[in-house]
Coordinates of C-alpha atoms in Angstrom, one line a residue:
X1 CA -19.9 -15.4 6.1
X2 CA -17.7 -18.3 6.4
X3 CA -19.9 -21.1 6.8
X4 CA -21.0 -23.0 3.7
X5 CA -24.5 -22.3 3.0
X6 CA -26.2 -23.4 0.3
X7 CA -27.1 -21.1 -2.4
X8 CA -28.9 -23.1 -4.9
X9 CA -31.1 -25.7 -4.7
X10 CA -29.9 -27.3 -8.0
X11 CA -30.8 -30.7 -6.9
X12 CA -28.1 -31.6 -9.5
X13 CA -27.5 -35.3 -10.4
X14 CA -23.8 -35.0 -10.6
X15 CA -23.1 -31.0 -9.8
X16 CA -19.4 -30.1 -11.4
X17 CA -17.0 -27.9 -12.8
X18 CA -18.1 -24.6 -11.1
X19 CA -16.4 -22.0 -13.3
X20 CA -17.1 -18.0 -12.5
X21 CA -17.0 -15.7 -15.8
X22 CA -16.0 -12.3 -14.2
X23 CA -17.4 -10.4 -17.3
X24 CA -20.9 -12.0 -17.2
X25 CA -20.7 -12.0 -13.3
X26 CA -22.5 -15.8 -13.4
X27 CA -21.1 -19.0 -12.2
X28 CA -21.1 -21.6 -14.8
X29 CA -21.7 -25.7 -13.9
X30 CA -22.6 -28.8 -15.0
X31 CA -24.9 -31.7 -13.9
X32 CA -22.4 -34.3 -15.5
X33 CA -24.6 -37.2 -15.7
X34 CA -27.5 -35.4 -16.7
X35 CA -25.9 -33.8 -19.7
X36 CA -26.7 -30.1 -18.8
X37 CA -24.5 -27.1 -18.6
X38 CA -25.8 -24.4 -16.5
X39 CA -25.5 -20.4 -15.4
X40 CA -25.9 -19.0 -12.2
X41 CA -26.6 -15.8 -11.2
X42 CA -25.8 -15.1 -7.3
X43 CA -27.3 -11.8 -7.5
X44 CA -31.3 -12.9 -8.5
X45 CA -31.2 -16.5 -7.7
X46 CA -31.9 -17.0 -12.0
X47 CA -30.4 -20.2 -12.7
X48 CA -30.5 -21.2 -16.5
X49 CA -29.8 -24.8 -18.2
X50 CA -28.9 -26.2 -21.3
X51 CA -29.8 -29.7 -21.7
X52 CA -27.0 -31.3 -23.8
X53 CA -27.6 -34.8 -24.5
X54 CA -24.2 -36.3 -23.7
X55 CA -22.5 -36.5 -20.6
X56 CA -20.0 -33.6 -19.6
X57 CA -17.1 -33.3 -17.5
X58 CA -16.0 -30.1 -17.6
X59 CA -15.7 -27.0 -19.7
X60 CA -13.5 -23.8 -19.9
X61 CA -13.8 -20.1 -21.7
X62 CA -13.0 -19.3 -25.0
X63 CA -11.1 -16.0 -25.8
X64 CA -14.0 -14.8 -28.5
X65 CA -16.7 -16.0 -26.8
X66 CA -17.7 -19.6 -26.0
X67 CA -17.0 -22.4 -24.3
X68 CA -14.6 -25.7 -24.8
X69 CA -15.7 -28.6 -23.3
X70 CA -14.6 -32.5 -22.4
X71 CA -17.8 -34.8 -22.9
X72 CA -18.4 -38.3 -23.3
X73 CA -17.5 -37.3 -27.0
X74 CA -14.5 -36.0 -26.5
X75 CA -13.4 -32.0 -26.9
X76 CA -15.9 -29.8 -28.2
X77 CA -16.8 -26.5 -29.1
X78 CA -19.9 -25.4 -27.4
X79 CA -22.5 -22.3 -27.6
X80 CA -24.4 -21.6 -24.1
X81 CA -26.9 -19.9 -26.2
X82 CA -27.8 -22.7 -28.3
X83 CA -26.4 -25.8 -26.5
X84 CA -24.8 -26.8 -29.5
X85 CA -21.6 -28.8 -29.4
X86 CA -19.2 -28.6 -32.4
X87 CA -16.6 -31.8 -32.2
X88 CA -13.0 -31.2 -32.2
X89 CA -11.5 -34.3 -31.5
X90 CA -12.3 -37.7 -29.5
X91 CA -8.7 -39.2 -28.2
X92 CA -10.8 -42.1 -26.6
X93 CA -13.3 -42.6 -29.3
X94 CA -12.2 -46.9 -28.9
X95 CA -13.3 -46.5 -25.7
X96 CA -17.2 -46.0 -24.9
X97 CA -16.7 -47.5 -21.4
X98 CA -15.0 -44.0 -21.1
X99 CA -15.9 -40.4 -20.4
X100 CA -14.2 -37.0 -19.8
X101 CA -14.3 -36.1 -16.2
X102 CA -12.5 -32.9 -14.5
X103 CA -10.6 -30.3 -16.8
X104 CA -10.0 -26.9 -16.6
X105 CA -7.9 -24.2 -19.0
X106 CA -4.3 -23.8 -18.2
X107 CA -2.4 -19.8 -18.0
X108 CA -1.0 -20.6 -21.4
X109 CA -4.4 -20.8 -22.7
X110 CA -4.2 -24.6 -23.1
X111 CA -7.0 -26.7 -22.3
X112 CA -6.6 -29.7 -19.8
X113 CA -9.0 -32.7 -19.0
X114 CA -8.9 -36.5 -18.1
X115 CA -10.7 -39.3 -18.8
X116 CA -12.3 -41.7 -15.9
X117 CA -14.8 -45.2 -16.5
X118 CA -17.9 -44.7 -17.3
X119 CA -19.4 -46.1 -15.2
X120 CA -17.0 -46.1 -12.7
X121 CA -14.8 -49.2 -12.1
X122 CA -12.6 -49.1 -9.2
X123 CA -9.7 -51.4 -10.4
X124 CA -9.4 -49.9 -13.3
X125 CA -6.5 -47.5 -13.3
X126 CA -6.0 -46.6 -17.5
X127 CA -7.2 -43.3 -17.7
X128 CA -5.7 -40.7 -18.9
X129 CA -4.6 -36.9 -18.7
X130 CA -4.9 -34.8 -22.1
X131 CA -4.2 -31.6 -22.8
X132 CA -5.8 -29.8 -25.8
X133 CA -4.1 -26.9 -28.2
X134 CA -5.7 -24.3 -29.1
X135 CA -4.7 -25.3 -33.0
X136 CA -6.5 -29.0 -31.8
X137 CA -3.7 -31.2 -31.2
X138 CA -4.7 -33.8 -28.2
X139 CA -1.5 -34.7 -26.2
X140 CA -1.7 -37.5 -23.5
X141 CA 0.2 -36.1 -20.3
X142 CA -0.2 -38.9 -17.8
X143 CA -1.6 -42.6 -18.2
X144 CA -2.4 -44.6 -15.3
X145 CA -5.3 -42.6 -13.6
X146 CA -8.4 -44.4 -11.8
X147 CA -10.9 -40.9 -11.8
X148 CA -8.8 -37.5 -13.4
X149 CA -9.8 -34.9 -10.8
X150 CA -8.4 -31.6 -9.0
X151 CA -6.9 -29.5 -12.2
X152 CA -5.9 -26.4 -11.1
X153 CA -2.7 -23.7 -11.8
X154 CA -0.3 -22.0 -9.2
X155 CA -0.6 -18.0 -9.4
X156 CA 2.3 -17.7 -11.2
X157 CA 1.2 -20.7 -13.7
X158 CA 4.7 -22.9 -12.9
X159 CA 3.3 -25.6 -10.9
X160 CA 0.0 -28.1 -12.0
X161 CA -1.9 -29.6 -9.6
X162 CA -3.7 -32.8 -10.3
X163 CA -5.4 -35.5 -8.3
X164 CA -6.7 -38.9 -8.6
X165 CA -10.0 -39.4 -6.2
X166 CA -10.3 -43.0 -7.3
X167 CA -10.8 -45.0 -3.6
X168 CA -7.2 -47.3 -3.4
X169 CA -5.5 -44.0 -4.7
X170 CA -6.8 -40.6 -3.3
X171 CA -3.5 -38.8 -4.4
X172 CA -3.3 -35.1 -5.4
X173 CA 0.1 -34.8 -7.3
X174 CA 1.8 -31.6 -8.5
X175 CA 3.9 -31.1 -11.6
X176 CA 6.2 -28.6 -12.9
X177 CA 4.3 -26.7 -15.7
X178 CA 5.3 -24.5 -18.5
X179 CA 2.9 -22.0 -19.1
X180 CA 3.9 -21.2 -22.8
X181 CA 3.7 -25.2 -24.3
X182 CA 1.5 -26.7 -21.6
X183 CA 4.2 -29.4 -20.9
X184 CA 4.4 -31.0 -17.5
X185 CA 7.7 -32.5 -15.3
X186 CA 9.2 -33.9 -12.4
X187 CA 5.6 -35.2 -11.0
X188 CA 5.7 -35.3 -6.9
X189 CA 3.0 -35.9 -4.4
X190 CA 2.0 -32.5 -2.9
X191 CA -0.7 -34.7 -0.7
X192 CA -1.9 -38.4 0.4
X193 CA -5.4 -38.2 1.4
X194 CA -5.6 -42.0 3.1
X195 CA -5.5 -39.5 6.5
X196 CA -8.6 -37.8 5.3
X197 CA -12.6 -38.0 5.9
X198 CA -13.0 -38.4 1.7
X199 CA -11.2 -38.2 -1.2
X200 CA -9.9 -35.7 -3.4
X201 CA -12.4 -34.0 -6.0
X202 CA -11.9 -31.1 -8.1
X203 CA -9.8 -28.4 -6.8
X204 CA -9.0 -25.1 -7.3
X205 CA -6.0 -22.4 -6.4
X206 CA -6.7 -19.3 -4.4
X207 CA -4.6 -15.7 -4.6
X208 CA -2.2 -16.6 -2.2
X209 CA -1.2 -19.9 -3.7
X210 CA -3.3 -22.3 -1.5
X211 CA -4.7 -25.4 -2.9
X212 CA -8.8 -26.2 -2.5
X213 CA -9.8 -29.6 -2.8
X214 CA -13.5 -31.1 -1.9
X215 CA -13.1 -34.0 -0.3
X216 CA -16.4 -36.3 -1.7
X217 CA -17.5 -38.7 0.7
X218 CA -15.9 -36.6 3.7
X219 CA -18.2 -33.5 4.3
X220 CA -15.4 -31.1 4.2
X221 CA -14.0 -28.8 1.7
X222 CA -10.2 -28.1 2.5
X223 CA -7.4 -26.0 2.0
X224 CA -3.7 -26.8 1.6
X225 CA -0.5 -24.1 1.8
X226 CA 1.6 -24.4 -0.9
X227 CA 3.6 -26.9 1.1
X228 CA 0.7 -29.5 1.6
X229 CA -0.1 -28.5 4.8
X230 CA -3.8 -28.6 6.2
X231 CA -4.3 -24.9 7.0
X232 CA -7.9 -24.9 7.3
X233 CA -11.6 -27.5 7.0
X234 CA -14.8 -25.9 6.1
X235 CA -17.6 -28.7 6.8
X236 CA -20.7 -28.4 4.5
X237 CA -23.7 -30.5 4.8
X238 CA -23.6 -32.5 2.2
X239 CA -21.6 -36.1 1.7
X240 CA -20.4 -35.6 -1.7
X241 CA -19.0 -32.0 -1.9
X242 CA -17.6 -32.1 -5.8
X243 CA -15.6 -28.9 -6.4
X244 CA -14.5 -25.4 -5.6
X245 CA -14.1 -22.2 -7.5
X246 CA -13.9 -18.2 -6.4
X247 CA -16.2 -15.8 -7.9
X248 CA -18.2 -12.6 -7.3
X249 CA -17.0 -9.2 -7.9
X250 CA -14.6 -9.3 -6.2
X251 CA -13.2 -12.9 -6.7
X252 CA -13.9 -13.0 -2.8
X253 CA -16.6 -16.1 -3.0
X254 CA -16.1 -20.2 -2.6
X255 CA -18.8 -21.7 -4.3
X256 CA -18.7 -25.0 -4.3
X257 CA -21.0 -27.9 -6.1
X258 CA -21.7 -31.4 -4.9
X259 CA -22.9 -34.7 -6.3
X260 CA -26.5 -35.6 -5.7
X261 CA -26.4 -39.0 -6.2
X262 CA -24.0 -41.6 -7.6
X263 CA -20.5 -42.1 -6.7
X264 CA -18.1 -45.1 -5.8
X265 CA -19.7 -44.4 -2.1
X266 CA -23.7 -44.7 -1.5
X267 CA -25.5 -41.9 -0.6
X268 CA -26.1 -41.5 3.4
X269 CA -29.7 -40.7 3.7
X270 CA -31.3 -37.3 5.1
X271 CA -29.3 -35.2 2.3
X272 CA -31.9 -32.9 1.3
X273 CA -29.4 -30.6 0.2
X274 CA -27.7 -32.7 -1.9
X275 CA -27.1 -32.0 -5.5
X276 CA -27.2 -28.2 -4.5
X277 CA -24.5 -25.1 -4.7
X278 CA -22.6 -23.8 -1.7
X279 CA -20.8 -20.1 -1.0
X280 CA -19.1 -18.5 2.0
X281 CA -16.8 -16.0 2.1
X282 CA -13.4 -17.6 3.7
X283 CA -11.4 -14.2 3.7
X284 CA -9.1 -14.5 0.3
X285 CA -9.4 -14.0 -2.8
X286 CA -9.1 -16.5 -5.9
X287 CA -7.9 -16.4 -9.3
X288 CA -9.5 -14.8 -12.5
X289 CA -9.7 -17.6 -14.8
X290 CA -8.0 -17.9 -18.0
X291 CA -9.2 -18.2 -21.3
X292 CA -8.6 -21.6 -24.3
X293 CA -6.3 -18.9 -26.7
X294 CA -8.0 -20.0 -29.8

């Protein structure tokens, strides 16, 4: 199977953040704007939700069970069970035209995520890359952003990929990354998307070092070599495609999620699929995905 098909019909307002927990076997998501984190089970169909009352970017696994998340309200603790959130600090709490967007937990066990306008504005360019400690430090990496998007890790955890899918900048950018303090260095752009049906969304690394980005307003999910080279386009039929992850067994699964209405683009009509969850099996294999180390 390497066509896109979809594989729930979450009919998600803002689908994100896809996330597979290899010891659970379920893929984790959030509907962003409608506050809900959610867990998927490929093998029954069962999808539950938690409704959370804030918006949420993004999310990550904790080493003893739970989950870290990036919300409207900044970092945050947060029980699946319950859907309770437990603050742990809010580095844009003078901003409430603000929320967390994108984010994802780095091989160090560090916890990464950036801010974007809320609602979107697209002149604005202040936002901001932060990466969380597991002892609760906030750090600001990288100022300047219009929407924080694409966080994902080279196999061997060196490099840090990051994009930008705000319209006048559609950048992904890669960084030298130290695994053991989460800094980042000598920023470069890995690729310009202006050639590109879309933009770039939320991304994701695969085994052999390829980089997976969802282009959102293109139709297409592709997949760079470590150079920046398009090596492959997977169409799926949906406009706003939001991000990838691998999961299954055997980490052998794209899933991807996609937006089911909002954006910076308006929705094209006959979309019925829109909002839902997409697999295939593209013939790789991704990364297990590490663990906040507090």
């Amino acid at each position: 199977m390497s066509v896109l098909e979809c594989v729930l019909d979450a009919k998600a307002q803002v689908g994100e953040c896809p996330t597979w927990h290899q010891g659970e076997q379920r893929l984790y998501w959030v509907d962003a704007k409608g506050g809900r984190i959610n867990r998927f089970d490929p093998a029954t169909g069962e999808n539950e939700m938690r409704d959370l009352g804030v918006l949420i970017g993004s999310f990550g696994f904790r080493r003893d069970g739970g989950l870290v998340a990036a919300t409207k309200h900044g970092f945050c603790y947060l029980d699946f069970q319950t859907g309770d959130l437990t603050a742990i600090a809010d580095p844009e709490a003078d901003r409430p035209e603000t929320t967390f967007n994108d984010g994802r937990t780095g091989p160090g066990g560090q916890f990464f995520a950036g801010s974007m306008g809320d609602p979107i504005l697209l002149d604005r360019l202040d936002h901001v890359l932060y990466r969380l400690d597991p002892d609760g430090t906030v750090t600001p990496l990288v100022g300047g952003m219009g929407t924080s998007n694409g966080l994902a890790f080279s196999p061997d955890g060196k490099t840090l990929y990051h994009s930008d899918s705000l319209p006048v900048v559609r950048t992904i950018w890669a960084w030298d990354h130290d695994p053991a303090t989460g800094a980042i260095e000598n920023r470069r752009v890995f690729v310009d998307t202006h050639h590109l049906p879309g933009r770039p969304d939320g991304g994701c690394v695969d085994a052999e070092g390829f980089y997976w980005s969802a282009l959102v307003d293109g139709w297409q999910v592709v997949r760079f070599d470590p150079d920046g080279k398009l090596e492959r386009v997977l169409s799926i039929p949906v406009q706003k495609p939001s991000m990838p992850c691998f999961g299954g067994p055997d980490l052998d699964t794209l899933f991807v999620t996609s937006i089911g209405n909002g954006g910076t683009v308006a929705m094209a009509p006959d979309q019925p699929l829109a909002g839902g969850i997409f697999a295939c099996q593209p013939g790789m294999k991704g990364l297990p995905e590490p663990v906040f180390a507090d």
